XYZ file of C-alpha atoms in Angstrom:
314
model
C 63.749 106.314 -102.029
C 65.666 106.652 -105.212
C 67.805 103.505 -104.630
C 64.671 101.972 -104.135
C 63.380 103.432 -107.558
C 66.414 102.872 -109.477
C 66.081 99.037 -108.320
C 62.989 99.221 -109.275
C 63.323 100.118 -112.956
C 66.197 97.622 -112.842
C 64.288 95.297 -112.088
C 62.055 95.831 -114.574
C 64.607 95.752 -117.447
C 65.391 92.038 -115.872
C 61.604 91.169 -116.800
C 61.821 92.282 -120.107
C 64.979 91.675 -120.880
C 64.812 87.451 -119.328
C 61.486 87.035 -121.216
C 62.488 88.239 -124.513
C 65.687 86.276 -123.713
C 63.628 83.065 -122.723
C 61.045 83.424 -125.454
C 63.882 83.814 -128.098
C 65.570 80.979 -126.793
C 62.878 78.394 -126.477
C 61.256 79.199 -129.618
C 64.425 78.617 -131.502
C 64.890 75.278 -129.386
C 60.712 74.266 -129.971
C 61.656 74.403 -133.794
C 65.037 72.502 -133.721
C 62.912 69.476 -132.289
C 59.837 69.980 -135.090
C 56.855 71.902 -133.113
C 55.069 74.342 -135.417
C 55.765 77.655 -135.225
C 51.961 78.461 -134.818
C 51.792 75.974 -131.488
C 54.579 77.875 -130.223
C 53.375 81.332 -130.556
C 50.033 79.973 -129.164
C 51.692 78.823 -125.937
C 55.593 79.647 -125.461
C 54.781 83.278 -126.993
C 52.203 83.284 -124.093
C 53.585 82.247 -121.014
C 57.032 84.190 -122.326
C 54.787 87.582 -122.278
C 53.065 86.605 -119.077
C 56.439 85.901 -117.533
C 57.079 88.823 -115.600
C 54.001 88.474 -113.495
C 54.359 85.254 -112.859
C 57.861 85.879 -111.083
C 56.643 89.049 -109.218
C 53.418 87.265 -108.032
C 54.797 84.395 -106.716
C 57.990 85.385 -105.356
C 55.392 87.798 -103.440
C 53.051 84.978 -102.575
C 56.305 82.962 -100.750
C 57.523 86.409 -99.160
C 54.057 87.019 -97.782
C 53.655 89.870 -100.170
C 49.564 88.944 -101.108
C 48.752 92.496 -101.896
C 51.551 92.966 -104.498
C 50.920 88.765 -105.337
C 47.254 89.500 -106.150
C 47.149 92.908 -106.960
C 50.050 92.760 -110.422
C 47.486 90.297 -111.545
C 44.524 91.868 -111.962
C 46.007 95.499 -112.488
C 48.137 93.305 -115.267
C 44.912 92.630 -116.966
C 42.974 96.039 -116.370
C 46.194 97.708 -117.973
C 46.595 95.261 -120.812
C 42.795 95.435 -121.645
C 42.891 99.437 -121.314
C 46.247 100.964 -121.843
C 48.000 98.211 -124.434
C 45.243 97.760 -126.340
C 44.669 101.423 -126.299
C 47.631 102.501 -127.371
C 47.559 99.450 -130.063
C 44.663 101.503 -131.613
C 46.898 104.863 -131.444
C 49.342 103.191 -133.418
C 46.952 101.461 -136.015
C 43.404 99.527 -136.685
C 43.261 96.718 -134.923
C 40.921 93.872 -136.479
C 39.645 90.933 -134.998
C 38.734 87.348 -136.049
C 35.827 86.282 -134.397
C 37.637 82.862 -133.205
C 39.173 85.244 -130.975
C 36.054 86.717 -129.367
C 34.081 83.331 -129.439
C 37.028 81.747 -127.408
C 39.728 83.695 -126.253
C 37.707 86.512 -124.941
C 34.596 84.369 -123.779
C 37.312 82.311 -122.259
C 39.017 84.818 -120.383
C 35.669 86.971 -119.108
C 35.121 83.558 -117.723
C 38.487 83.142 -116.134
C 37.406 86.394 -114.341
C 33.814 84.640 -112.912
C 35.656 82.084 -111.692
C 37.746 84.267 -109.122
C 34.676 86.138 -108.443
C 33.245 83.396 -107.588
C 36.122 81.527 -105.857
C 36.219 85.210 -103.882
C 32.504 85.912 -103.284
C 31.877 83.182 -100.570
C 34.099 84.618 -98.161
C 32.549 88.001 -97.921
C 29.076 86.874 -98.401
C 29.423 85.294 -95.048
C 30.652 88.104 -93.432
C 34.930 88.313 -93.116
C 37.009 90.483 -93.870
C 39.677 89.049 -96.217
C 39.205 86.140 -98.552
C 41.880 83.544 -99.734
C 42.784 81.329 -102.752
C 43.732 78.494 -101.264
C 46.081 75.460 -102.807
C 42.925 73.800 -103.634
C 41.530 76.777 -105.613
C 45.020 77.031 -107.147
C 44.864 73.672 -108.713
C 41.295 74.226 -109.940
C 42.669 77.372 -111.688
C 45.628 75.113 -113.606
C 43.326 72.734 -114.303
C 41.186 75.448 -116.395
C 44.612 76.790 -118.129
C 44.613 72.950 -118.905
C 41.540 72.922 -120.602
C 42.479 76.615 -122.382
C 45.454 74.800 -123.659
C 43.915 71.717 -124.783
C 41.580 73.748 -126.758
C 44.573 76.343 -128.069
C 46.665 73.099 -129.377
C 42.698 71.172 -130.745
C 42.545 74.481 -132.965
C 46.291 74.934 -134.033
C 46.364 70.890 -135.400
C 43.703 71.483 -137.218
C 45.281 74.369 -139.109
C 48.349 72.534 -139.681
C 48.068 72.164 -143.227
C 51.868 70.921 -144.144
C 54.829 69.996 -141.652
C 57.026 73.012 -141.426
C 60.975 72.245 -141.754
C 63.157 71.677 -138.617
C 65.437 75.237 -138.020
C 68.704 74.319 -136.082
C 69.554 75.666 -133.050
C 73.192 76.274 -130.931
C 73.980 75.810 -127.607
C 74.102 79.387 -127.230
C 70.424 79.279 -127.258
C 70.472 77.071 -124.367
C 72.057 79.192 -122.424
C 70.196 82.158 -123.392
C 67.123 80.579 -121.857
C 68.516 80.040 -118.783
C 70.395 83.737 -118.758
C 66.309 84.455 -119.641
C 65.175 82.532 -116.288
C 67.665 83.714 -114.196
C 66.853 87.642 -115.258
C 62.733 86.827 -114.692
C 63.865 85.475 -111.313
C 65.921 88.198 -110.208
C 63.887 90.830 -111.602
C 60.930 89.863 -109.859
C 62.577 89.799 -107.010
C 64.296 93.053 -107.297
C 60.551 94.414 -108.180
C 58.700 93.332 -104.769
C 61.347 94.274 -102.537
C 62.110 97.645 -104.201
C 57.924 98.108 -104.502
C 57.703 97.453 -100.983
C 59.769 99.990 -100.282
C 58.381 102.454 -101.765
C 55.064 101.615 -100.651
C 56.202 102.000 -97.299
C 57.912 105.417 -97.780
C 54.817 106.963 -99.796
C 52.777 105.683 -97.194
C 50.123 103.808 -99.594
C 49.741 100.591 -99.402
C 51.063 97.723 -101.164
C 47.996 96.833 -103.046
C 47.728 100.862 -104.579
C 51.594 100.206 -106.029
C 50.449 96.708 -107.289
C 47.945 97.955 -109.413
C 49.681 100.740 -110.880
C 53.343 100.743 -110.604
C 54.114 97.008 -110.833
C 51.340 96.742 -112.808
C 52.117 98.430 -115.955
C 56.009 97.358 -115.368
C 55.162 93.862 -116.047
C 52.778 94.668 -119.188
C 55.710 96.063 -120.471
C 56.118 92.840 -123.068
C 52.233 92.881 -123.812
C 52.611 96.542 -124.489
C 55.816 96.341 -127.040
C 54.834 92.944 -128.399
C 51.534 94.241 -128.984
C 52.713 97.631 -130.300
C 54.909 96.229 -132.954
C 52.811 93.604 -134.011
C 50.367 96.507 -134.915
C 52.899 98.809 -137.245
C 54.104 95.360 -139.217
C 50.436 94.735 -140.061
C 49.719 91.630 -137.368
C 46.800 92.829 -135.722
C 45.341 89.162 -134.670
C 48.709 88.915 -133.147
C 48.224 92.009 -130.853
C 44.619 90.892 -129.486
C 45.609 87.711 -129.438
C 48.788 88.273 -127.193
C 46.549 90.571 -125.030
C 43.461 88.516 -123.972
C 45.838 85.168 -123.974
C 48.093 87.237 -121.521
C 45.233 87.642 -119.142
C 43.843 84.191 -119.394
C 47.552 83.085 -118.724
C 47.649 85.757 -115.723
C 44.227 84.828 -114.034
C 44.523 80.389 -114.658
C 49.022 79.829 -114.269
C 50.049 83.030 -112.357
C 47.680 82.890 -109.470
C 47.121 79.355 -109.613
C 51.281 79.013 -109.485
C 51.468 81.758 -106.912
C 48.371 80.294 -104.371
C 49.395 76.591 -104.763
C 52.592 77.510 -103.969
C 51.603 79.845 -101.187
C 47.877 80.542 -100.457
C 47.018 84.356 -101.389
C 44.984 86.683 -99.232
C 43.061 89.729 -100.099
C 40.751 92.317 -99.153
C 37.785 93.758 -99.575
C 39.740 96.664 -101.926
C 40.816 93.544 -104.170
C 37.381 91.712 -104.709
C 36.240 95.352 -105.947
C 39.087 95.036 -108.621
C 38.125 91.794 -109.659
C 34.396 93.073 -110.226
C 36.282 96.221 -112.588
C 38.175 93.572 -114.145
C 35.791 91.933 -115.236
C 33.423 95.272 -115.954
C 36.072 96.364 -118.152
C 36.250 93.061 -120.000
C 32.607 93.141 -120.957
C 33.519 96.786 -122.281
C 36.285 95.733 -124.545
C 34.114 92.926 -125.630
C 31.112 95.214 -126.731
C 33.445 97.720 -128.112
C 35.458 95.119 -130.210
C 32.105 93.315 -131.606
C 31.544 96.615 -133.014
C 32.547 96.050 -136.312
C 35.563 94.029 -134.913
C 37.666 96.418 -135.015
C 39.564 99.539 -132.470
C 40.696 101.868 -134.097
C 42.074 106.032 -132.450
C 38.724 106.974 -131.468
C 37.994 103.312 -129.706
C 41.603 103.723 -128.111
C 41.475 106.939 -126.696
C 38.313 106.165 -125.246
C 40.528 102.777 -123.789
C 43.393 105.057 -122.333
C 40.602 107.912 -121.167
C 38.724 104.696 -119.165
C 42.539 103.526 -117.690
C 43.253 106.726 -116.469
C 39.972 107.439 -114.491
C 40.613 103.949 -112.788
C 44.045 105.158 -111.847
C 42.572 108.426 -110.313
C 39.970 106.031 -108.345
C 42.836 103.713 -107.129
C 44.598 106.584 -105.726
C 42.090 107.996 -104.353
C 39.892 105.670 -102.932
């Protein structure tokens, strides 16, 4: 049990650590070669803080781990709508532009509908456990396609001057692939050493997924976010949040079931419905004079922490 924990927490320095790694490296790379430094925080910035699930839920996905595959996703995006952006408001007042709320958060309450929907039919007609198949996979990349399209359609347009080439070594190089190599090996560290201790608590594999693994792969939502609050960046914070989940719901699980097809309970469909509950909250609560402030994110953290209690529970 506590080699299994230690690994654990190992592996989640490997996430963190390889993404900031890979994110540091690529950026610097993306500018050598002349991309804005806007397009890559819309999209390399992304995926970079969105990397940790992506390795967890897919390595799960090939080891037959759908629970854990599944599960990190949505509890990914319950905890980054809940307890990151909660404890973004503890730290400062978050404002938001109202691009962000007329597309990235319309954009990702629909990325939830769409694996309601792709979820619903199975359980409507009576089974047990529902899958995302390859063919759903590819529907869900093609809408991150679209996302991105739009992401890159906005970021031209504010493009008012070319910005100067930065140089890069090839020490950068190789920090993006010391970056891939610790997402890789973290992830896998995390789903064998969750497993584990699944297995010795005696709660299943879903229960650790959306709490344990969970918040250990928000970790770079939660600092990124964090930070980007006390140095005055606010957009940057709710930004990186709701793009994160978009990112999690469209590449992770369309990566994870195209590779492998993922399925899921009756327990997991229930999440997706809260996921998607809470998203409407956060929505309502930030058109409120676009801003979340303490009171707004205790109320966030208050709402995370009866969800863990059900999770445990139920």
């Amino acid at each position: 049990m506590i080699i299994s924990i230690i690994l654990l927490i190992l592996g989640f320095f490997f996430l963190v650590k390889g993404a900031d790694y890979f994110v540091g490296g690529c950026s610097k790379v993306a500018r050598a070669i002349g991309i804005p430094s806007l397009i890559v925080g819309l999209t390399i910035v992304a995926f970079g803080t969105s990397a940790p699930e992506a390795a967890v839920s897919t390595i799960a996905s090939l080891s037959g781990k759908n629970a854990i595959a599944l599960g990190n996703v949505v509890g990914s995006n319950i905890c980054n709508l809940l307890l990151v952006l909660g404890c973004a408001g503890l730290f400062g007042e978050l404002t938001c532009e109202k691009k962000v709320i007329s597309r990235d958060m319309v954009y990702s309450l629909f990325s939830y509908v769409v694996l309601i929907i792709l979820s619903a039919g199975f359980f409507i007609n009576g089974k047990t456990t529902g899958v995302i198949t390859r063919t759903n996979g590819l529907i869900l990349l093609c809408f991150l396609a679209i996302y991105i399209y739009a992401l890159l359609g906005d970021a031209k347009k504010s493009i008012k001057k070319k910005e100067e080439k930065e140089s890069f070594r090839i020490v950068d190089i190789f920090f993006i692939l010391i970056g891939l190599c610790g997402i890789i090996g973290g992830g896998q560290l995390v789903v064998t050493s969750a497993t584990k201790i699944a297995s010795i608590l005696g709660v299943s594999d879903n229960v650790i997924a959306l709490t344990v693994v969970a918040i250990g792969t928000s970790l770079p939502e939660l600092v990124t976010s964090v930070i980007a609050v006390r140095k005055g960046e606010t957009d940057i914070a709710i930004g990186n949040v709701i793009g994160s989940n978009i990112f999690n719901c469209f590449f992770i699980l369309g990566l994870a079931s195209t590779v492998s097809p993922v399925t899921f309970g009756f327990n997991s469909f229930i999440d997706m419905i809260i996921m998607f509950i809470i998203g409407i909250i956060v929505l309502i609560l930030t058109l409120k004079n676009m801003k979340i402030g303490k009171k707004k994110g205790i109320l966030m953290l208050s709402l995370y922490v009866i969800y863990t209690i059900y999770i445990l529970i139920r």
